[in-house]
Tab-separated table of C-alpha atoms in Angstrom:
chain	number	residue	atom	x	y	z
A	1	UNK	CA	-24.767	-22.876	2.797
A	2	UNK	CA	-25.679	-20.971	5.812
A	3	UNK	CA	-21.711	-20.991	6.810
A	4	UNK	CA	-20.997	-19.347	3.511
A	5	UNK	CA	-23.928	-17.277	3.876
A	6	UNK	CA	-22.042	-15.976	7.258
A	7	UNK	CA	-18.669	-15.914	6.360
A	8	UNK	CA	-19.512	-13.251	3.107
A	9	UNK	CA	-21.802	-11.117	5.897
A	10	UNK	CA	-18.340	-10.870	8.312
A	11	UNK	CA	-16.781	-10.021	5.478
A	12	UNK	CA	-18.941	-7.292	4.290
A	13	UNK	CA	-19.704	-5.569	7.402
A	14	UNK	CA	-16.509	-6.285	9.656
A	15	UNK	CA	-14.687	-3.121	7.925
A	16	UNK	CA	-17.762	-1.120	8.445
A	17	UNK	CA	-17.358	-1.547	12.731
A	18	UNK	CA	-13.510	-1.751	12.471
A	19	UNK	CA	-13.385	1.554	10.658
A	20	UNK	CA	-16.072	3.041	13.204
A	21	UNK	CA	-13.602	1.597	16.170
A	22	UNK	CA	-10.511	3.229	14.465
A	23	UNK	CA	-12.428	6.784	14.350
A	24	UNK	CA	-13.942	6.860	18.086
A	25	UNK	CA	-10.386	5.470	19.617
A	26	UNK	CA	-7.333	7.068	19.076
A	27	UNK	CA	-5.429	3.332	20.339
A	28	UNK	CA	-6.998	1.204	17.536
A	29	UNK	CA	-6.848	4.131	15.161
A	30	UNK	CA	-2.783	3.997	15.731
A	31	UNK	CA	-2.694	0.280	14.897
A	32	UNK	CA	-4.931	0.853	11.483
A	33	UNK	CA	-8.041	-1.281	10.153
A	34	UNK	CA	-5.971	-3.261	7.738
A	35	UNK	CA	-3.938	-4.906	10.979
A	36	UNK	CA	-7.043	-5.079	12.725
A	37	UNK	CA	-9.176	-7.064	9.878
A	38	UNK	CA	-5.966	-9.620	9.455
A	39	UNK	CA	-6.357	-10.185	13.356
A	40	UNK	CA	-10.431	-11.053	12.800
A	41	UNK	CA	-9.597	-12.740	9.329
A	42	UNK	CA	-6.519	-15.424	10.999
A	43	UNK	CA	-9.175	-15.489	14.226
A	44	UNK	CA	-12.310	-16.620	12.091
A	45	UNK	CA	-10.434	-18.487	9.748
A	46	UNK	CA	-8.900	-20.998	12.541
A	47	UNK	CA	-12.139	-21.400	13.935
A	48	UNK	CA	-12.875	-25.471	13.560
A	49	UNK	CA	-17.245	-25.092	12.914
A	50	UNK	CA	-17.358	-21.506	10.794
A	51	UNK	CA	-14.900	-22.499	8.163
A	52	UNK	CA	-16.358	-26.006	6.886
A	53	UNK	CA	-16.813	-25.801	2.972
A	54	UNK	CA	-15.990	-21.838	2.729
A	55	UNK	CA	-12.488	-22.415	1.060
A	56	UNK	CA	-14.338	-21.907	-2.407
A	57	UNK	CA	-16.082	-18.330	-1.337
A	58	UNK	CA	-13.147	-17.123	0.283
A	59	UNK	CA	-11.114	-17.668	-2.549
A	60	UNK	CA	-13.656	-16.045	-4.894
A	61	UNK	CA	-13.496	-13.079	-2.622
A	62	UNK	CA	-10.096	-12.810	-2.880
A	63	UNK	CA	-9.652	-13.051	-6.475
A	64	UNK	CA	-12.257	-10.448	-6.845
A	65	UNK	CA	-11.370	-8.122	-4.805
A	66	UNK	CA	-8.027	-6.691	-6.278
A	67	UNK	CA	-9.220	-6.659	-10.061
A	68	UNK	CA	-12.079	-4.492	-8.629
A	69	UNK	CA	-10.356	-2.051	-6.404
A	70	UNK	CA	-6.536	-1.190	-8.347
A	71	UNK	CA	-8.499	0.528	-11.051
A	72	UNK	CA	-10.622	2.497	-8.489
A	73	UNK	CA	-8.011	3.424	-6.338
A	74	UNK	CA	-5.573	4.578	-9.201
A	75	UNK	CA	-9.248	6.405	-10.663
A	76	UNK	CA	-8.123	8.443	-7.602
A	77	UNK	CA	-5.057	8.974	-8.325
A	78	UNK	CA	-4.802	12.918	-9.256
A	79	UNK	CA	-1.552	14.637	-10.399
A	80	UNK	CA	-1.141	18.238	-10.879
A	81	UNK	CA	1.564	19.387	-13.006
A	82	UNK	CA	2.494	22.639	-10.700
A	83	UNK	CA	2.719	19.827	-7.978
A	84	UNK	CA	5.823	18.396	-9.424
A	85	UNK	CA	8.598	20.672	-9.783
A	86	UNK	CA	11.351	19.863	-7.436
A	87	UNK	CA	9.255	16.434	-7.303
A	88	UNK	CA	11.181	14.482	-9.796
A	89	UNK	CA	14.504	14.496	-8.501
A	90	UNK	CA	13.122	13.110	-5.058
A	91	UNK	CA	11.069	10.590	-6.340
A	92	UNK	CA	14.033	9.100	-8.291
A	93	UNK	CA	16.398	9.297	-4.842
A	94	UNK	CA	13.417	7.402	-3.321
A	95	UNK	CA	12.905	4.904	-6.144
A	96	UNK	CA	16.504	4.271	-7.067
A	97	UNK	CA	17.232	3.757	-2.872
A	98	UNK	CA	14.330	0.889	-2.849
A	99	UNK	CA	16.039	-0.886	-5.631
A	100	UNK	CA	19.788	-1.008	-4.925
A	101	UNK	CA	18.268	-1.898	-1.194
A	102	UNK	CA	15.778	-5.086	-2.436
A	103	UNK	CA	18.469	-6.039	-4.977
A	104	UNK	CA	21.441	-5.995	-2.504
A	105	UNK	CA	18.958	-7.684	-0.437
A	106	UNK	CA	18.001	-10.468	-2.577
A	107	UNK	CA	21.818	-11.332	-2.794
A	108	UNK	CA	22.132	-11.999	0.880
A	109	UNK	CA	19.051	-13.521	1.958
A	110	UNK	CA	17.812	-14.598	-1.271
A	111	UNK	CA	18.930	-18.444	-0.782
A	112	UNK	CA	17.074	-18.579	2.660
A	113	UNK	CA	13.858	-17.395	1.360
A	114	UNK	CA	12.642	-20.603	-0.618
A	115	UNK	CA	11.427	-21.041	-4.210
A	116	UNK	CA	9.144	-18.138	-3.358
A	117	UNK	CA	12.267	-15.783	-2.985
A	118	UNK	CA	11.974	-13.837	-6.187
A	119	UNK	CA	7.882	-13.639	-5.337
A	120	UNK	CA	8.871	-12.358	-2.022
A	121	UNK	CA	11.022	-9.994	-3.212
A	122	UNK	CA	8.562	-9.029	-5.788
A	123	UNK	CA	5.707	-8.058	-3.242
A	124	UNK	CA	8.151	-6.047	-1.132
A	125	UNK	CA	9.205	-3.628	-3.987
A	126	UNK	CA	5.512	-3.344	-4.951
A	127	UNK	CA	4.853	-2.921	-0.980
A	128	UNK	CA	7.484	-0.243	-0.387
A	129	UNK	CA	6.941	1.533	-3.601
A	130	UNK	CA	2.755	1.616	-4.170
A	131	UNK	CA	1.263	-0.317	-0.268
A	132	UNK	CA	-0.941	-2.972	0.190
A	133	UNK	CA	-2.534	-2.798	-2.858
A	134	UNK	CA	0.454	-3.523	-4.647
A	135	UNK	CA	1.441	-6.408	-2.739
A	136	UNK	CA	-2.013	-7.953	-3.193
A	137	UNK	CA	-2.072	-7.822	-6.572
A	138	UNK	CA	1.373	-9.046	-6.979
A	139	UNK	CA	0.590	-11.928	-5.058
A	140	UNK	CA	-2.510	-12.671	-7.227
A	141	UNK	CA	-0.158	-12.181	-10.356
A	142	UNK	CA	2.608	-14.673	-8.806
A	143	UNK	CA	0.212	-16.773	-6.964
A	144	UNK	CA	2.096	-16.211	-3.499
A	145	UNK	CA	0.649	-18.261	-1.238
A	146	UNK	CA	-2.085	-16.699	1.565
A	147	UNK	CA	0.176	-17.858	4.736
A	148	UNK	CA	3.156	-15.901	2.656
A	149	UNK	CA	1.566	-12.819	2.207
A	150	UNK	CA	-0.230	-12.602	5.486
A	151	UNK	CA	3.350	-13.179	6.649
A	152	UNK	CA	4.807	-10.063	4.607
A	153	UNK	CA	2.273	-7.954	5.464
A	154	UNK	CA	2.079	-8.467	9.302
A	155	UNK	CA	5.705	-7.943	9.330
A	156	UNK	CA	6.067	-4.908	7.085
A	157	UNK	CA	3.350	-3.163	9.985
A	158	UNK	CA	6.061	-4.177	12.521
A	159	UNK	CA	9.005	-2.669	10.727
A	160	UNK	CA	6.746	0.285	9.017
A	161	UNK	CA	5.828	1.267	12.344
A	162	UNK	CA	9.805	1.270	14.186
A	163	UNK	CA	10.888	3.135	10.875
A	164	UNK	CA	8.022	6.153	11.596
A	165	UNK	CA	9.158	5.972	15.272
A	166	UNK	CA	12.772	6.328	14.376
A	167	UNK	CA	12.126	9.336	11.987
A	168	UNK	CA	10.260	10.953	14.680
A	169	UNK	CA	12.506	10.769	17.268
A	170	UNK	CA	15.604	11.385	15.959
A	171	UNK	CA	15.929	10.603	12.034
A	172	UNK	CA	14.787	14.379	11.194
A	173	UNK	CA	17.180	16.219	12.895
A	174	UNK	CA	19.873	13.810	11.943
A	175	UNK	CA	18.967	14.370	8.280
A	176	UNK	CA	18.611	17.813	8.498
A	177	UNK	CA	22.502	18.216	9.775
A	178	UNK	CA	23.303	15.650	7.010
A	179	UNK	CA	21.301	17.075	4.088
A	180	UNK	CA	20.233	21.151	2.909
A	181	UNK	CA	17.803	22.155	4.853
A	182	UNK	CA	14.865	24.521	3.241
A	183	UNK	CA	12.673	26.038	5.548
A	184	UNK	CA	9.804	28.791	5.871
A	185	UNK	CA	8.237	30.639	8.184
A	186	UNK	CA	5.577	28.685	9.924
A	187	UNK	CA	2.422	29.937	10.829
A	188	UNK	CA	-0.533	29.024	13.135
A	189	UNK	CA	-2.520	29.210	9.958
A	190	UNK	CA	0.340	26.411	7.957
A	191	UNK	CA	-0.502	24.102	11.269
A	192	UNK	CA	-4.185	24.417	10.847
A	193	UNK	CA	-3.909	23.815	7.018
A	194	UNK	CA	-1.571	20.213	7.710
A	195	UNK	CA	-4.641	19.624	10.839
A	196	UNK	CA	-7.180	19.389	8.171
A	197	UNK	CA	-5.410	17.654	5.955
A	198	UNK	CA	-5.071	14.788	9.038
A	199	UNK	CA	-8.703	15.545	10.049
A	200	UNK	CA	-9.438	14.503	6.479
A	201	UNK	CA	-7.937	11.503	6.455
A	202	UNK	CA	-9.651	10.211	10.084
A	203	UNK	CA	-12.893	11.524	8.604
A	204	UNK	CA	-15.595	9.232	7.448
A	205	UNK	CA	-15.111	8.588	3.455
A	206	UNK	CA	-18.182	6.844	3.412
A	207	UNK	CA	-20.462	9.265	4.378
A	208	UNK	CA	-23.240	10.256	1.855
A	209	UNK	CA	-22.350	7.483	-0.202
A	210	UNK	CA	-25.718	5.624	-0.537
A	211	UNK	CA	-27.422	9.100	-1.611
A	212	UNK	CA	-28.666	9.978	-4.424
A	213	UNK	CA	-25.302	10.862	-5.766
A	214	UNK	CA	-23.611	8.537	-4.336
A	215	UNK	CA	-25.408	5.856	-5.919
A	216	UNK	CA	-24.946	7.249	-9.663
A	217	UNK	CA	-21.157	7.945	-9.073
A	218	UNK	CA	-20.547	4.134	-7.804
A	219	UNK	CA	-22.313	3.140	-10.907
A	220	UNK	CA	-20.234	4.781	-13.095
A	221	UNK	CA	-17.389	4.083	-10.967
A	222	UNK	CA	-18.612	0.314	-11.997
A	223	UNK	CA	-19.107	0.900	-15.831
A	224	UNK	CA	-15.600	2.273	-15.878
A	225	UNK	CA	-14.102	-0.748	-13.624
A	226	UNK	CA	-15.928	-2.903	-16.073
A	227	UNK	CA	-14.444	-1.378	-19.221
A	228	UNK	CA	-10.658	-1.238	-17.937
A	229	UNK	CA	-11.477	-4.703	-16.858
A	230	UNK	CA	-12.720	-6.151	-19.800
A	231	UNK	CA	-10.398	-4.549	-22.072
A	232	UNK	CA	-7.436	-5.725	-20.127
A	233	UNK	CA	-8.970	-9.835	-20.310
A	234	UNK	CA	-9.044	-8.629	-23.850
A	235	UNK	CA	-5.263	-8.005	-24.051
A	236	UNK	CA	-4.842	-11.498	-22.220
A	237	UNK	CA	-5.988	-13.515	-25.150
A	238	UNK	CA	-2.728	-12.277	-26.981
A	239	UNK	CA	-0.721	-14.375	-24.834
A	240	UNK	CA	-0.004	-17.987	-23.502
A	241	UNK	CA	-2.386	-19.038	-20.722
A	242	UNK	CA	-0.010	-19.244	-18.451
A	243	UNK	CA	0.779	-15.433	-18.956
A	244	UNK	CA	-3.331	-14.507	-17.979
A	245	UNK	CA	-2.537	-13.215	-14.642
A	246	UNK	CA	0.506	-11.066	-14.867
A	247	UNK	CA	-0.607	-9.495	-18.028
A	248	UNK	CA	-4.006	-9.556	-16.380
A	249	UNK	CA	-2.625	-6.831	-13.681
A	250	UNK	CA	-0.161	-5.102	-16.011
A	251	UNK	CA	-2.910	-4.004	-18.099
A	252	UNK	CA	-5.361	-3.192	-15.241
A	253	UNK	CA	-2.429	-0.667	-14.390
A	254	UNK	CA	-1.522	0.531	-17.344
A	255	UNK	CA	-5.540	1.365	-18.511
A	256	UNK	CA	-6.885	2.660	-14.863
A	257	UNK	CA	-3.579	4.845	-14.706
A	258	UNK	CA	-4.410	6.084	-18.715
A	259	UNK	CA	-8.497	6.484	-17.612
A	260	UNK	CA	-7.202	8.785	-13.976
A	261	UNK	CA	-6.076	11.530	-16.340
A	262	UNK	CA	-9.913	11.847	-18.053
A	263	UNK	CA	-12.401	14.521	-16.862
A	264	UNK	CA	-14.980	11.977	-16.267
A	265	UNK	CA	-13.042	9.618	-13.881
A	266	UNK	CA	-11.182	12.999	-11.988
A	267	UNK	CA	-14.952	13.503	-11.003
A	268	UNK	CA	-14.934	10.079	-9.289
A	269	UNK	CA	-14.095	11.323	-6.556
A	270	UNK	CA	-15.232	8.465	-4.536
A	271	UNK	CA	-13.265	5.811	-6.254
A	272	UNK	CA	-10.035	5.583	-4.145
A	273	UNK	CA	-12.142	4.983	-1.053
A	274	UNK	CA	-14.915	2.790	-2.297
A	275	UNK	CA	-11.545	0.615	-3.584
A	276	UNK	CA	-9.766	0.803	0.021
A	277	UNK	CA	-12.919	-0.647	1.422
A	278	UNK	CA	-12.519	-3.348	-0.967
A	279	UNK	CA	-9.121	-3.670	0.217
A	280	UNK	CA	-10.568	-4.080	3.402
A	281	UNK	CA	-12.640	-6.998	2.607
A	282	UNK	CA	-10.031	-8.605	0.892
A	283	UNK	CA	-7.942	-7.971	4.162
A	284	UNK	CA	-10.165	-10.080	6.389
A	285	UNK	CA	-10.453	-12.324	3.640
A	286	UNK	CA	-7.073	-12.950	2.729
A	287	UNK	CA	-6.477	-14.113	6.864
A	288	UNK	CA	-8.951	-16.152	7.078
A	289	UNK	CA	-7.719	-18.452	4.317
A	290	UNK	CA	-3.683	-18.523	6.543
A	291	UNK	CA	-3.358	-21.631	8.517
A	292	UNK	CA	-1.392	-20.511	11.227
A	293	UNK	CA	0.499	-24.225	11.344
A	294	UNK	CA	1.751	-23.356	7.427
A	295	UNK	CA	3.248	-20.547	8.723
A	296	UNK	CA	7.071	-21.494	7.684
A	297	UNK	CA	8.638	-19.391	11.258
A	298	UNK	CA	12.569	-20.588	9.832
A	299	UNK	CA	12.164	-19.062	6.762
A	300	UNK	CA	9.850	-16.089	8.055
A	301	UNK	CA	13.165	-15.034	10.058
A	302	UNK	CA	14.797	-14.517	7.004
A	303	UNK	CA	11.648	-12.384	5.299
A	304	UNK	CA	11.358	-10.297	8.310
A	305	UNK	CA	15.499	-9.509	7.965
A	306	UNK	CA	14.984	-8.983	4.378
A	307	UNK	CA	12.220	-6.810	4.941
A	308	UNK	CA	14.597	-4.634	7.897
A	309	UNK	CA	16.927	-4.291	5.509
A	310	UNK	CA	15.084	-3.080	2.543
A	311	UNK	CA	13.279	-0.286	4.633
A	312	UNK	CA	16.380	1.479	6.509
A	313	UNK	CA	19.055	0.778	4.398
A	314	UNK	CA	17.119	2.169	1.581
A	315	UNK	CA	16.472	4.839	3.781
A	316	UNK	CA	20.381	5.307	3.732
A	317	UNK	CA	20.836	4.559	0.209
A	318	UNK	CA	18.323	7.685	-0.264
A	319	UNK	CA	20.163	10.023	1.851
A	320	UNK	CA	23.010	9.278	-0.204
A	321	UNK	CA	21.327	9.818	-3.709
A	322	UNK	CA	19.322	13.038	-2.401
A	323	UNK	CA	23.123	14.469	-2.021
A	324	UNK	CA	23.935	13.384	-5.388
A	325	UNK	CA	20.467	15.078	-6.759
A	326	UNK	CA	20.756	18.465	-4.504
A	327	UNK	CA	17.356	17.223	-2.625
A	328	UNK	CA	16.865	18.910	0.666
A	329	UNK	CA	16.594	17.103	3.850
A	330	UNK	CA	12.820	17.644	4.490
A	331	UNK	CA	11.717	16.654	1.019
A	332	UNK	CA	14.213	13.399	1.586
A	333	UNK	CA	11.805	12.682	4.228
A	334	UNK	CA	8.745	13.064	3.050
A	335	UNK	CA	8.847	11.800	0.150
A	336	UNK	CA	10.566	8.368	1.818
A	337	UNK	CA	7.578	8.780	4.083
A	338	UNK	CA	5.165	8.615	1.584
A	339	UNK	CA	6.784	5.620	-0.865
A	340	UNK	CA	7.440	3.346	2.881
A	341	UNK	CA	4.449	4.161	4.771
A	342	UNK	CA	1.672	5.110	2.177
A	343	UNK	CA	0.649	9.281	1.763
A	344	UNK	CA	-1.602	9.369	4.639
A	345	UNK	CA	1.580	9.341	6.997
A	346	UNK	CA	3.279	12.511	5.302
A	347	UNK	CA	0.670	15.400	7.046
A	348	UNK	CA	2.317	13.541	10.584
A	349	UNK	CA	5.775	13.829	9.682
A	350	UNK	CA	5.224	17.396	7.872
A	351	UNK	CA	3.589	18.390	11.445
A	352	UNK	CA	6.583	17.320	12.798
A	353	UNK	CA	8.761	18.827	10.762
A	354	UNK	CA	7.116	22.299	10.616
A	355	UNK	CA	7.380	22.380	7.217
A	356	UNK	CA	4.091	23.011	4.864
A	357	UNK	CA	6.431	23.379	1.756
A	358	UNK	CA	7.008	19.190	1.713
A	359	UNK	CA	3.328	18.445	1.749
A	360	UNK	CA	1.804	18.281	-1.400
A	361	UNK	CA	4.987	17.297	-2.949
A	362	UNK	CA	5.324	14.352	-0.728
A	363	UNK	CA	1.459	13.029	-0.751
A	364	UNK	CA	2.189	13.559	-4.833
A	365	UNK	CA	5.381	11.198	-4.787
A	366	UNK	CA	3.608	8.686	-3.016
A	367	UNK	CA	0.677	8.674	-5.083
A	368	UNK	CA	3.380	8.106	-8.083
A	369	UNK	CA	5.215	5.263	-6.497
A	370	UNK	CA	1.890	3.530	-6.092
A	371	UNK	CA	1.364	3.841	-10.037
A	372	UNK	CA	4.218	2.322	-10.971
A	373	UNK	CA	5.087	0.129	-8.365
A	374	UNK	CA	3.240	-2.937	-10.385
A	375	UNK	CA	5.508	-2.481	-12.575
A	376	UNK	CA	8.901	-2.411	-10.638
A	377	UNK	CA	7.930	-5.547	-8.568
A	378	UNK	CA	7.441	-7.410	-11.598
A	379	UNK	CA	10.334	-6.407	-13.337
A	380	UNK	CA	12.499	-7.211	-10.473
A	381	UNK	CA	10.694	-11.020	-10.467
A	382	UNK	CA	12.004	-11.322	-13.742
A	383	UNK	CA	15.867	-10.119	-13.228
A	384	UNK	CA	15.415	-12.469	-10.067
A	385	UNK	CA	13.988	-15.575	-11.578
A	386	UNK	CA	16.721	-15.737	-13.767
A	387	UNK	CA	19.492	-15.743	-11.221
């Protein structure tokens, strides 16, 4: 008992100190909480005395975990309509270039990944599409196992991070010679606009939470969790047992996606960060339960090739279609920023670029691909599973 007892308090409070570590140094801020808490989680779950009869916690923290924070992070999710002109055409180079890339993927390395190959490939569309989030719930729909996904994940950090290096050094002005390139005047006051956006990001979410606000908006954050929660175990009973899970996140989608477009949940506006801090704890989780001598280092050679090629040649793949669709090169980038690394990267690369125009637009496709990226991971398990 008193190992469980610890094990859910590390859990709990480890984000809380990683977070606080990311904000006051700029080095553990650059490799990112999530990496951090799968460091602590593989650490503390290979551990021989803290472990002993936890297996049944852990994985009730897991399972949790996801059902609880997709609908309050897509809650969050808030699309304008004067936000998406010239939006569409990117998003669909972005999209399309993820696709052709996973399914000319899946052809070539398909046959080295295992009997988890069309899982794998699953979790990486839903990873390179929507983030983390995606790929967790994925795996809790295909019942990946723990040493798989903390596999995926670790290496799509590794790869994620080369591909942001790349664009930086030398992928922007290469795609601005290869693409149209649409660009405004740039003022002090456009650099101290994209600043705060950053500065928002690296501020603290949490703060004010527990007031007396704070409180009565995470209740009815919970009330409307419950309902799109309920309601989707509802639409479970329609189909074979076997089906619970899938349908079990499909619906969780499709109903927190519906509920972000309500008055009452766009005032929520603590809902996407009360869910990434349950992403957190499912993080640290989630490692802890990977035995490191499961990890399967033949076939991870093959994942982490997979998962190269997927990222840059998809890159490629959406230079070509943002020709085809008269997309200019700074949108291109963004908006590939935003679907690969997640829409907290774009204000870095817009900084970069000098280019405020890109910046809504970009955080917007991003916030897209993570809406429907359920969706495109599982219907790519299903072309897969049949080959």
């Amino acid at each position: 008992m008193a190992a469980k007892i610890l094990i859910v308090l590390i859990f709990v409070f480890a984000p809380v100190w990683v977070l606080r570590l990311c904000r006051k140094y700029p080095f553990f801020e650059k490799i990112g909480p999530v990496l951090i808490l799968y460091i602590l989680g593989v650490i503390i779950g290979n551990l021989p005395w803290i472990n002993e009869g936890t297996y049944e916690i852990k994985n009730a923290i897991t399972t949790v975990m996801i059902p609880l924070a997709l609908p309050m992070m897509l809650f969050g999710c808030s699309f304008n309509k004067k936000d998406m002109k010239g939006v569409l055409r990117s998003l669909l180079a972005g999209i399309l270039g993820i696709l052709v890339s996973v399914i000319c993927g899946f052809l070539l390395f398909g046959k080295y990944l295992g009997e988890d190959g069309p899982a794998i490939a699953a979790l990486l569309t839903g990873c390179e599409t929507g983030g983390t989030i995606n790929m967790a719930a994925l795996q809790q729909a295909l019942e990946v196992p723990s040493e798989q996904f903390l596999l995926l994940n670790t290496y799509d950090m590794i790869i994620c991070f080369l591909y942001f290096i790349f664009l930086l050094s030398f992928g922007i002005k290469w795609f601005r010679k290869l693409l149209p390139v649409n660009l405004e005047d740039y003022s002090e006051e456009d650099e101290r606009e994209i600043q705060a956006h950053i500065a928002k990001d690296r501020a603290n979410p949490y703060k004010g939470l527990w007031s007396k606000k704070g409180i009565t908006q995470i209740i009815k954050i919970l009330i409307a969790v419950v309902i799109v929660c309920g309601l989707s175990y509802a639409a479970t009973l329609l189909f074979p047992k076997n089906w619970f899970m899938p349908v079990f996140i499909m619906m969780l989608t499709t109903l927190a996606l519906a509920a972000s477009f309500t008055k009452p949940v766009k005032k929520m506006d603590k809902s996407f960060d009360i869910g990434m801090y349950l992403i957190y704890i499912f993080s640290i989780a989630m490692a802890s339960m990977a035995d490191l001598l499961k990890l399967n280092l033949r076939e991870g050679i093959y994942t982490f090739l997979f998962l190269f090629f997927i990222i840059f040649i998809s890159l490629f793949l959406q230079l070509l279609f943002s020709k085809l669709f008269k997309v200019d090169a700074d949108m291109m980038i963004a908006s590939s920023v935003s679907l690969i690394n997640s829409p907290p990267f774009v204000p870095m690369v817009v900084t970069a670029m000098k280019n405020k125009r890109v910046l809504v637009p970009g955080i917007t496709i991003g916030l897209i691909g993570f809406a429907i990226g359920n969706y495109l991971g599982m219907l790519l398990y299903n072309l897969f599973s049949l080959m």
